[in-house]
Amino acid sequence: MKSFPFFVFFLLSVKLFSQSDLNYKKTEEFILKFKKDSAVHYLNKIENESDRIFLKEIILGDDLSYENYYKFIAKLTRRENIDYIDVADYINKEIKEPENYNILNKDYFNIKWTLITHLRDKTFLDLASSEQAKLESYVAKFTKKNKNFLWANTKLQTHPIVMYLIENKNKEGKALALKCLHTARELKDVELEITFLYYSLAFLVTEQKLDEYIKTCEEILNLDKQLPEKSPFYYSTITDLINACIFKGGYDKKVLQLMDELYNSDSKIYSYALYAQLLYTSRNNSKLQEKIFTKFKVKNVLELVQKFEKLGENLNLNDYYDLINKSALTLAAFKYYEEALDYKQKAIEVTRKIYSQDLSESIANYKTEQAIKIKEQEINLEKEKTNLYFIIALLCFVLFLIAFLVMRKLTRQSSELSQKNILIKKSLEEKELLIKEMHHRVKNNFQIITSLLDLQTDEIEDKHVLEILEKGRNRIKSMSLIHQKLFQSKSDFIKFNDFIDLLVKELSFLYKFNENIKTTTQVKEVYFDIDTAIPLALIINEILTNSFKYAFKNTKENKLFISLQKVDKENYKLIIKDNGVGVIEDFNIREVKSTGLKLVERLVRQLHGSLQLINESGLKFEIYFKDTATRKEIS
């Protein structure tokens, strides 16, 4: 009973703190809208004296330093729900460009740079590019000898790097990021080094360098410890590192520590998608599930996902898509299939918003602005070198006309493409649209490669080289068939007995055995995902190719037997047998020089399986292997 007054005092202090924090946010909002009277009303209700004094200086705005303006803007951008159009309007009206062109003002630069970064993250690409042009104009007023010029000119490159990523120009973007990182290290500027290490992470993703990605994240966090305050990339890096560690596996303790740190920070809103992902990857870990349910005060996965959706309403479109998509996967893993389909549909709707025509037009506008900017630089350089102004002006007019015509054509093509996409989307099952498109493109890429190899074989006379190319083409064809089946499938699994029949027909046609080969298959309906289907397809392709090339002869009845079945809880058994001449008694597959048989052995190991060759009125391959789910359990 004696502790009761203290408990009441604690509850009262929490309430006062929350109200004071609300008053602080209200004051900020009215400052942004230039409603000073309303801002003062809420300012007087703020309990913290230092906060009240700071915001009072912002409201008065008399001879306010750029440093204090930067602190105000930086704190604004850390809020979860903020209108960045209002922030941009406030900065452009209230914070004037410094008139001293002897010293580049780093605080003013950072105000503009922070605005550009957040506008771009919120998909306001046109506005971000416009602000980028203004900031470039400010930096251009200083000479290269100015001590802050190299720093500012380097930091300006973050916007082009991101635009390269959006345009899928990874080679150009990575080269620029590495160049800027080198400059940052030469300047010994830790915060600048962190900036370009962070932007280089995206290129490691495209190159699928997971270990280097994790190492770079850890390097960023270690560098951040050298700074007096956490950099703007600190919690984003934690988020990226958690994602990578969950994907790789084996970092459970580290993941939980990082997620707790993220959850207890101003970036709490970004932790919800990670918790959903962690539940999905650890769906067999009941202790971890119970720990997460207790943390968020829910009884099951469905309640947790619904709570995440509500808590994450203020996320930008990209982060909101990530949350909804991971929630769908988690619901499906816990057998909430109907709810999982609903969330998958929501994810598709968010994707449409992200990749809307407005975004395409923003990218086109940015490309036009970049082209015009480069051309203006060329014109200015030519003016300094020569007096042939008329020729330069004429050249610029011609190039501008070409750019205008190209832009007009691109706009027309973009409009036509958009209309076609709408018609296509209406005819497809939307819940599988993204997955089907991926497999469709992979299949097309394989067909292109196959066509290139076909063209190449016409120019090659060396039989050994032709044989190598034919083997490669057959392997690519097998993988292409897998993606074709995935494209035609209504799920992420392939009906493998249909694939085997199709592969036998393809190889029979290729090796001209359409009429004189008797094929017997004993394959029940069995389904595999892509991680098992592709290596298994390559194994069957290599063994069948070996039989067609060396076992079957046109002068006798050729027989081929294929069996695939599940023999126990963990293992599948594949048998491929022909009635050819077989192999010598002391044959050892590890000593063979054939690339195909070596490939078979490696792929069998990849499937956690075993391989045995038996002379039995021909050659018999007997292979045991495990599917993806079983391999993950073992790992």
XYZ file of C-alpha atoms in Angstrom:
635
model
C 0.000 0.000 0.000
C 2.913 2.357 0.671
C 3.975 2.158 -2.991
C 0.550 3.309 -4.240
C 1.276 7.080 -4.221
C 4.515 6.491 -6.089
C 2.654 4.440 -8.712
C 0.071 7.217 -9.132
C 2.896 9.725 -9.473
C 4.539 7.542 -12.125
C 1.339 7.299 -14.193
C 0.775 11.047 -13.875
C 4.352 11.804 -15.022
C 3.965 9.543 -18.053
C 0.755 11.300 -18.991
C 2.355 14.731 -18.580
C 5.349 13.648 -20.642
C 3.117 12.381 -23.479
C 1.077 15.597 -23.407
C 4.230 17.708 -23.451
C 5.578 15.728 -26.383
C 2.250 16.258 -28.200
C 2.454 20.000 -27.529
C 5.998 20.042 -28.953
C 4.805 18.348 -32.160
C 1.815 20.690 -32.449
C 4.144 23.675 -32.112
C 6.348 22.289 -34.886
C 3.363 21.760 -37.189
C 2.091 25.326 -36.776
C 5.608 26.713 -37.303
C 5.747 24.863 -40.640
C 2.370 26.347 -41.621
C 3.503 29.877 -40.589
C 0.708 30.106 -37.985
C 2.689 31.813 -35.242
C -0.241 32.536 -32.908
C -1.264 28.883 -32.797
C 2.384 27.851 -32.412
C 2.806 30.189 -29.410
C -0.384 28.752 -27.845
C 1.082 25.237 -27.773
C 4.608 26.518 -27.045
C 3.466 27.811 -23.653
C 2.225 24.328 -22.730
C 5.625 22.641 -23.273
C 7.050 21.492 -19.917
C 10.726 21.251 -20.925
C 12.268 24.713 -20.631
C 15.146 24.129 -23.085
C 12.683 22.868 -25.725
C 10.453 25.879 -25.141
C 13.361 28.335 -25.502
C 14.626 26.608 -28.651
C 11.238 26.658 -30.404
C 10.656 30.260 -29.320
C 13.847 31.248 -31.182
C 12.583 29.389 -34.249
C 9.215 31.195 -34.107
C 10.814 34.637 -33.745
C 13.382 33.857 -36.445
C 15.419 37.014 -35.786
C 19.090 36.497 -36.732
C 18.671 32.763 -36.168
C 21.813 30.783 -37.027
C 21.844 28.198 -39.782
C 23.075 25.730 -37.163
C 19.833 26.103 -35.159
C 17.747 25.899 -38.331
C 19.551 22.666 -39.190
C 18.869 21.223 -35.710
C 15.172 22.082 -36.152
C 14.947 20.462 -39.610
C 16.982 17.397 -38.567
C 14.654 16.794 -35.607
C 11.604 17.225 -37.843
C 12.817 14.581 -40.292
C 13.158 12.018 -37.506
C 9.420 12.153 -36.881
C 7.312 9.289 -38.247
C 4.445 11.387 -39.600
C 5.507 14.628 -41.270
C 4.370 16.392 -44.432
C 7.576 16.959 -46.417
C 5.813 19.296 -48.828
C 5.231 21.612 -45.848
C 8.875 21.190 -44.811
C 10.055 22.114 -48.328
C 7.766 25.167 -48.410
C 9.020 26.293 -44.987
C 12.706 25.950 -45.916
C 12.319 27.816 -49.208
C 10.373 30.692 -47.628
C 12.083 30.984 -44.248
C 15.698 29.881 -44.724
C 17.446 32.110 -47.239
C 20.633 31.229 -49.087
C 23.724 32.688 -47.326
C 25.080 35.812 -49.021
C 28.685 35.162 -48.009
C 30.323 33.416 -50.975
C 33.769 33.324 -49.418
C 32.877 30.449 -47.094
C 30.514 27.609 -48.007
C 27.991 27.234 -45.186
C 27.855 23.532 -44.229
C 24.724 23.892 -42.068
C 22.755 25.486 -44.917
C 24.047 22.776 -47.263
C 22.941 20.031 -44.840
C 19.476 21.587 -44.476
C 18.944 21.360 -48.235
C 20.635 17.956 -48.534
C 18.435 16.488 -45.778
C 15.331 17.850 -47.500
C 16.367 16.321 -50.859
C 17.030 12.940 -49.231
C 13.633 12.732 -47.542
C 11.690 14.071 -50.537
C 13.319 11.364 -52.652
C 12.560 8.663 -50.068
C 8.908 9.745 -50.058
C 8.885 9.378 -53.910
C 8.610 13.150 -54.584
C 11.276 12.756 -57.284
C 10.420 15.886 -59.275
C 10.586 18.086 -56.186
C 13.776 16.372 -54.965
C 15.453 16.946 -58.359
C 14.358 20.604 -58.309
C 15.887 21.127 -54.856
C 19.030 19.275 -56.017
C 19.425 21.781 -58.868
C 19.137 24.698 -56.406
C 21.764 23.203 -54.109
C 24.117 22.509 -57.031
C 23.700 26.150 -58.074
C 24.715 27.284 -54.562
C 27.819 25.048 -54.473
C 28.834 26.172 -57.993
C 29.289 29.731 -56.690
C 32.422 28.629 -54.836
C 35.828 27.836 -56.281
C 37.543 24.482 -55.977
C 40.048 26.133 -53.629
C 37.349 26.652 -50.992
C 37.991 24.156 -48.174
C 34.349 22.999 -48.063
C 33.847 22.801 -51.830
C 35.173 19.245 -52.289
C 33.148 18.023 -49.295
C 29.918 19.591 -50.605
C 30.461 18.600 -54.240
C 31.073 14.998 -53.139
C 27.991 14.845 -50.909
C 25.892 16.224 -53.779
C 26.493 12.962 -55.664
C 24.120 10.984 -53.429
C 21.141 12.103 -55.537
C 22.629 10.948 -58.890
C 23.631 7.639 -57.249
C 20.042 6.953 -56.159
C 18.701 7.989 -59.560
C 21.122 5.531 -61.203
C 19.641 2.824 -58.952
C 16.089 3.771 -59.928
C 17.053 3.690 -63.623
C 18.791 0.299 -63.082
C 22.164 1.729 -64.165
C 24.058 -0.217 -61.516
C 27.481 -0.029 -63.174
C 27.466 3.786 -63.363
C 25.959 4.140 -59.885
C 28.502 1.844 -58.219
C 31.437 3.579 -59.930
C 30.227 6.964 -58.692
C 29.631 5.655 -55.144
C 33.142 4.148 -54.930
C 34.701 7.345 -56.270
C 32.909 9.422 -53.627
C 33.848 6.923 -50.904
C 37.508 7.298 -51.891
C 37.220 11.095 -51.654
C 35.540 10.861 -48.228
C 38.432 8.766 -46.908
C 40.955 11.207 -48.334
C 39.131 14.028 -46.519
C 39.097 11.851 -43.354
C 35.430 12.727 -42.931
C 33.797 9.850 -41.006
C 30.213 10.998 -41.579
C 30.812 11.368 -45.323
C 32.461 7.923 -45.409
C 29.403 6.447 -43.663
C 27.140 8.156 -46.219
C 28.729 6.511 -49.264
C 29.279 3.158 -47.565
C 25.528 3.157 -46.933
C 24.667 4.025 -50.538
C 27.065 1.318 -51.785
C 24.988 -1.338 -49.974
C 22.340 -1.255 -52.713
C 24.889 -2.351 -55.321
C 26.041 -5.270 -53.150
C 22.412 -6.423 -53.156
C 22.252 -6.397 -56.962
C 25.542 -8.350 -57.056
C 24.235 -10.836 -54.425
C 27.304 -10.365 -52.198
C 25.639 -11.175 -48.874
C 28.788 -11.628 -46.759
C 30.270 -8.348 -48.022
C 26.901 -6.677 -47.396
C 26.906 -7.792 -43.732
C 30.540 -6.758 -43.332
C 29.823 -3.284 -44.776
C 26.843 -2.784 -42.425
C 29.027 -3.660 -39.444
C 31.713 -1.268 -40.702
C 29.137 1.556 -40.878
C 27.949 0.899 -37.316
C 31.553 0.843 -36.023
C 32.333 4.144 -37.775
C 29.135 5.638 -36.346
C 30.477 5.068 -32.836
C 33.206 7.637 -33.598
C 30.623 10.404 -34.060
C 29.317 12.536 -31.140
C 25.742 11.849 -32.313
C 24.278 9.022 -34.361
C 24.365 9.616 -38.123
C 21.124 9.732 -40.179
C 22.009 6.261 -41.491
C 22.501 4.534 -38.120
C 19.059 2.976 -37.689
C 18.625 2.356 -41.418
C 21.868 0.378 -41.329
C 20.641 -1.607 -38.325
C 17.485 -2.430 -40.310
C 19.528 -3.564 -43.326
C 21.864 -5.654 -41.154
C 18.913 -7.385 -39.450
C 17.431 -8.236 -42.865
C 20.729 -9.693 -44.077
C 21.336 -11.722 -40.898
C 17.789 -13.152 -40.953
C 18.227 -14.088 -44.610
C 21.564 -15.809 -44.037
C 20.581 -17.454 -40.760
C 22.677 -18.342 -37.734
C 22.594 -14.861 -36.165
C 19.536 -15.262 -33.857
C 21.107 -13.666 -30.780
C 22.566 -10.761 -32.718
C 19.281 -10.221 -34.603
C 17.268 -9.980 -31.373
C 19.744 -7.485 -29.879
C 19.622 -5.278 -32.975
C 15.821 -5.479 -33.195
C 15.423 -4.444 -29.555
C 17.685 -1.456 -30.182
C 15.665 -0.475 -33.272
C 12.340 -0.947 -31.475
C 13.443 1.286 -28.595
C 14.537 4.100 -30.932
C 12.773 6.839 -32.912
C 12.797 4.378 -35.830
C 10.508 1.886 -34.045
C 8.062 1.929 -36.967
C 10.594 0.126 -39.205
C 10.932 -2.803 -36.786
C 7.453 -4.250 -37.448
C 8.317 -5.732 -40.858
C 11.446 -7.279 -39.346
C 9.485 -8.951 -36.560
C 7.099 -10.384 -39.178
C 10.077 -11.656 -41.189
C 11.679 -13.167 -38.075
C 8.462 -15.053 -37.286
C 8.391 -16.418 -40.850
C 11.987 -17.686 -40.786
C 11.639 -19.052 -37.230
C 8.165 -20.583 -37.567
C 9.322 -23.773 -35.847
C 10.725 -21.910 -32.826
C 7.803 -21.748 -30.372
C 9.845 -19.983 -27.675
C 10.753 -17.139 -30.007
C 7.110 -16.866 -31.161
C 5.878 -16.613 -27.591
C 8.476 -13.960 -26.821
C 7.308 -11.795 -29.746
C 3.611 -12.318 -28.911
C 4.261 -11.256 -25.305
C 6.200 -8.178 -26.415
C 3.282 -6.915 -28.515
C 0.526 -8.263 -26.210
C -1.193 -10.488 -28.797
C -2.337 -14.110 -28.803
C -1.447 -15.247 -32.306
C 0.149 -14.328 -35.634
C -3.047 -12.918 -37.132
C -3.531 -10.442 -34.272
C 0.145 -9.457 -34.491
C 0.020 -8.812 -38.255
C -3.166 -6.745 -37.909
C -1.512 -4.698 -35.180
C 1.595 -4.149 -37.346
C -0.574 -2.968 -40.241
C -2.223 -0.341 -38.049
C 1.055 0.774 -36.442
C 2.753 1.045 -39.857
C 0.150 3.254 -41.558
C 2.561 6.213 -41.662
C 5.338 4.328 -43.470
C 6.297 5.449 -46.973
C 5.043 3.267 -49.838
C 8.223 1.190 -50.195
C 8.454 0.387 -46.471
C 4.689 -0.195 -46.225
C 4.891 -2.677 -49.136
C 7.713 -4.487 -47.319
C 5.589 -4.758 -44.159
C 2.458 -6.011 -45.982
C 4.364 -8.475 -48.190
C 6.249 -10.003 -45.247
C 2.998 -10.178 -43.287
C 1.430 -12.185 -46.146
C 4.313 -14.677 -46.138
C 4.124 -15.048 -42.346
C 0.350 -15.618 -42.391
C 0.749 -18.308 -45.056
C 3.522 -19.995 -43.052
C 1.153 -20.218 -40.058
C -1.705 -21.509 -42.284
C -3.815 -18.343 -42.340
C -4.203 -18.819 -46.083
C -7.274 -16.683 -46.698
C -5.828 -13.744 -44.747
C -2.468 -14.229 -46.486
C -4.154 -13.831 -49.890
C -5.814 -10.605 -48.703
C -2.456 -9.189 -47.645
C -0.854 -10.316 -50.915
C -3.553 -8.378 -52.773
C -2.809 -5.299 -50.647
C 0.885 -5.638 -51.475
C 0.084 -5.719 -55.196
C -2.018 -2.553 -54.859
C 0.868 -0.790 -53.092
C 3.238 -1.935 -55.862
C 0.962 -0.327 -58.430
C 1.169 2.956 -56.570
C 4.954 2.765 -56.346
C 5.421 1.984 -60.046
C 2.761 4.365 -61.288
C 2.961 6.514 -64.369
C 3.820 9.498 -62.138
C 7.060 7.791 -61.106
C 7.920 7.025 -64.733
C 7.322 10.666 -65.642
C 9.464 11.802 -62.690
C 12.350 9.652 -63.886
C 11.925 10.989 -67.433
C 11.905 14.564 -66.101
C 15.071 13.887 -64.103
C 16.812 12.469 -67.186
C 15.824 15.573 -69.153
C 17.095 17.875 -66.415
C 20.382 15.960 -66.263
C 20.769 16.149 -70.050
C 20.094 19.892 -70.047
C 22.510 20.444 -67.152
C 25.303 18.536 -68.890
C 24.697 20.450 -72.097
C 24.813 23.782 -70.265
C 28.166 22.815 -68.759
C 29.466 21.952 -72.204
C 28.242 25.288 -73.578
C 29.901 27.270 -70.769
C 33.167 25.424 -71.325
C 33.061 26.136 -75.037
C 32.396 29.837 -74.355
C 35.594 30.043 -72.333
C 37.632 28.392 -75.069
C 36.306 30.077 -78.189
C 34.458 33.119 -79.486
C 32.370 31.058 -81.899
C 29.210 31.892 -79.991
C 26.910 31.624 -82.958
C 28.042 28.077 -83.782
C 27.662 27.010 -80.140
C 24.183 28.542 -79.886
C 23.118 26.819 -83.104
C 24.491 23.496 -81.854
C 22.629 23.888 -78.569
C 19.383 24.644 -80.405
C 19.746 21.524 -82.554
C 20.541 19.336 -79.545
C 17.668 20.843 -77.593
C 15.330 20.109 -80.490
C 16.570 16.516 -80.643
C 16.135 16.171 -76.884
C 12.602 17.573 -77.156
C 11.680 15.139 -79.946
C 13.216 12.221 -78.083
C 11.393 13.212 -74.908
C 8.134 13.513 -76.826
C 8.648 10.080 -78.374
C 9.526 8.567 -74.998
C 6.438 10.148 -73.447
C 4.246 8.717 -76.234
C 5.864 5.299 -75.861
C 5.479 5.483 -72.084
C 1.771 6.276 -72.495
C 1.256 3.392 -74.953
C 3.166 1.029 -72.693
C 1.076 2.094 -69.713
C -2.162 1.332 -71.599
C -0.851 -2.089 -72.644
C 0.158 -2.852 -69.056
C -3.361 -2.078 -67.846
C -4.835 -4.557 -70.357
C -2.304 -7.221 -69.411
C -2.895 -6.780 -65.695
C -6.638 -7.244 -66.138
C -6.132 -10.643 -67.806
C -3.724 -12.079 -65.207
C -4.430 -13.481 -61.759
C -3.229 -10.598 -59.649
C -2.190 -12.644 -56.638
C 0.551 -14.336 -58.756
C 1.375 -11.435 -61.069
C 4.788 -10.472 -59.705
C 6.048 -14.059 -59.353
C 4.856 -15.073 -62.824
C 6.479 -12.011 -64.397
C 9.813 -12.902 -62.809
C 9.792 -16.481 -64.119
C 8.581 -15.313 -67.505
C 11.538 -12.960 -67.859
C 14.013 -15.573 -66.674
C 12.615 -18.025 -69.223
C 12.939 -15.416 -71.994
C 16.544 -14.674 -70.962
C 17.359 -18.380 -71.159
C 15.799 -18.535 -74.623
C 17.911 -15.578 -75.725
C 21.042 -17.324 -74.447
C 20.007 -20.516 -76.247
C 19.500 -18.579 -79.490
C 22.925 -16.961 -79.141
C 24.512 -20.386 -78.637
C 22.662 -21.686 -81.715
C 24.095 -18.827 -83.780
C 27.563 -19.452 -82.364
C 27.533 -23.131 -83.291
C 27.092 -22.195 -86.967
C 30.531 -20.535 -86.894
C 32.419 -23.310 -85.061
C 33.883 -26.364 -86.766
C 35.776 -27.865 -83.841
C 33.713 -30.903 -82.763
C 34.907 -30.713 -79.150
C 33.879 -27.077 -78.835
C 30.546 -27.829 -80.525
C 29.928 -30.627 -78.047
C 30.621 -28.259 -75.114
C 28.250 -25.641 -76.530
C 25.541 -28.268 -77.115
C 25.862 -29.463 -73.513
C 25.584 -25.896 -72.263
C 22.565 -25.272 -74.473
C 20.824 -28.410 -73.174
C 21.443 -27.373 -69.564
C 20.054 -23.931 -70.226
C 17.054 -25.503 -71.941
C 16.368 -27.619 -68.842
C 16.429 -24.563 -66.590
C 14.261 -22.695 -69.082
C 11.666 -25.489 -68.931
C 11.607 -25.173 -65.133
C 10.843 -21.457 -65.320
C 8.278 -22.111 -68.043
C 6.522 -24.566 -65.738
C 6.671 -22.062 -62.875
C 5.204 -19.424 -65.156
C 2.335 -21.748 -66.069
C 1.821 -22.916 -62.497
C -0.681 -21.340 -60.125
C 1.735 -21.714 -57.203
C 5.479 -21.604 -56.508
C 5.788 -25.377 -57.093
C 6.365 -27.435 -60.241
C 4.532 -30.651 -61.078
C 7.706 -32.608 -61.780
C 6.245 -35.636 -63.579
C 5.021 -33.294 -66.348
C 8.484 -31.741 -66.542
C 10.188 -35.150 -66.922
C 7.854 -36.131 -69.781
C 8.568 -32.836 -71.541
C 12.347 -33.149 -71.061
C 12.378 -36.713 -72.469
C 10.477 -35.528 -75.562
C 12.875 -32.580 -76.040
C 15.981 -34.782 -75.836
C 14.431 -37.526 -77.982
C 13.776 -34.964 -80.694
C 17.253 -33.458 -80.343
C 19.030 -36.833 -80.646
C 16.551 -38.185 -83.265
C 15.142 -41.004 -81.127
C 11.496 -40.182 -81.656
C 10.466 -43.610 -82.966
C 12.884 -46.281 -81.723
C 13.035 -45.702 -77.979
C 10.689 -47.232 -75.417
C 10.390 -44.995 -72.365
C 8.815 -46.212 -69.126
C 8.172 -43.708 -66.351
C 6.989 -44.410 -62.836
C 6.513 -40.915 -61.439
C 3.527 -40.050 -59.292
C 2.374 -36.478 -58.844
C 5.296 -34.857 -57.048
C 5.917 -31.133 -56.613
C 9.164 -29.232 -55.984
C 10.024 -25.572 -55.519
C 12.657 -23.818 -57.640
C 15.545 -24.472 -55.192
C 15.088 -28.219 -55.675
C 13.654 -28.247 -59.198
C 16.605 -26.592 -61.001
C 19.441 -28.824 -59.651
C 17.229 -31.922 -60.058
C 16.386 -30.902 -63.650
C 20.080 -30.494 -64.462
C 20.847 -33.926 -62.956
C 18.150 -35.628 -65.069
C 19.267 -33.691 -68.166
C 22.888 -34.818 -67.787
C 21.984 -38.482 -67.199
C 19.467 -38.635 -70.072
C 21.915 -36.868 -72.394
C 24.549 -39.440 -71.458
C 22.107 -42.259 -72.305
C 20.991 -40.765 -75.627
C 24.607 -40.146 -76.715
C 26.314 -43.345 -75.610
C 23.775 -46.049 -74.670
C 21.131 -46.064 -77.352
C 21.821 -47.541 -80.782
C 19.456 -47.446 -83.721
C 20.078 -51.129 -84.477
C 18.319 -52.506 -81.406
C 15.340 -51.794 -79.196
C 16.338 -48.927 -76.937
C 14.809 -48.855 -73.485
C 14.743 -46.083 -70.923
C 13.293 -46.378 -67.417
C 12.689 -43.390 -65.112
C 11.314 -43.601 -61.572
C 10.870 -40.824 -58.990
C 9.168 -41.362 -55.650
C 9.350 -40.416 -51.986
C 10.792 -43.333 -50.027
C 10.578 -41.985 -46.447
C 9.944 -38.802 -44.444
C 13.185 -37.154 -45.570
C 14.313 -38.735 -48.854
C 13.235 -38.996 -52.454
C 14.616 -41.704 -54.772
C 15.398 -41.123 -58.448
C 16.249 -44.063 -60.759
C 17.284 -43.638 -64.388
C 18.214 -46.842 -66.237
C 19.052 -47.627 -69.858
C 19.810 -50.914 -71.648
C 23.132 -49.742 -73.087
C 26.635 -51.123 -72.656
C 27.059 -49.833 -69.100
C 30.459 -48.900 -67.641
C 33.598 -50.797 -66.692
C 33.568 -52.657 -63.353
C 36.082 -50.426 -61.519
C 34.468 -47.186 -62.775
C 34.843 -44.294 -60.292
C 32.787 -41.165 -60.957
C 35.240 -38.996 -58.962
C 38.033 -39.867 -61.397
C 36.052 -39.324 -64.564
C 36.973 -36.368 -66.762
C 33.424 -35.810 -68.034
C 32.120 -32.412 -66.969
C 28.547 -33.704 -67.085
C 29.072 -36.519 -64.566
C 31.088 -34.232 -62.282
C 28.192 -31.776 -62.432
C 25.765 -34.565 -61.499
C 27.872 -35.502 -58.464
C 28.067 -31.875 -57.251
C 24.360 -31.259 -57.743
C 23.511 -34.426 -55.803
C 25.663 -33.144 -52.913
C 23.843 -29.808 -53.178
C 20.563 -31.687 -52.629
C 22.085 -33.440 -49.573
C 21.874 -36.725 -51.469
C 23.858 -39.776 -52.529
C 24.657 -41.243 -55.954
C 25.289 -44.855 -57.007
C 26.080 -46.251 -60.492
C 25.115 -49.886 -61.103
C 25.786 -52.163 -64.101
C 22.457 -53.932 -64.525
C 21.859 -54.928 -68.167
C 22.933 -51.410 -68.969
C 23.681 -48.462 -66.707
C 21.521 -47.578 -63.717
C 21.732 -44.296 -61.783
C 20.264 -44.544 -58.290
C 20.035 -41.196 -56.481
C 18.646 -40.305 -53.073
C 18.015 -36.606 -52.296
C 16.068 -34.218 -50.030
C 13.688 -31.386 -50.871
C 14.185 -27.742 -49.826
C 12.189 -27.867 -46.586
C 14.071 -30.953 -45.336
C 17.458 -29.433 -46.238
C 16.634 -26.266 -44.280
C 15.617 -28.283 -41.224
C 18.911 -30.155 -41.328
C 20.900 -26.920 -41.790
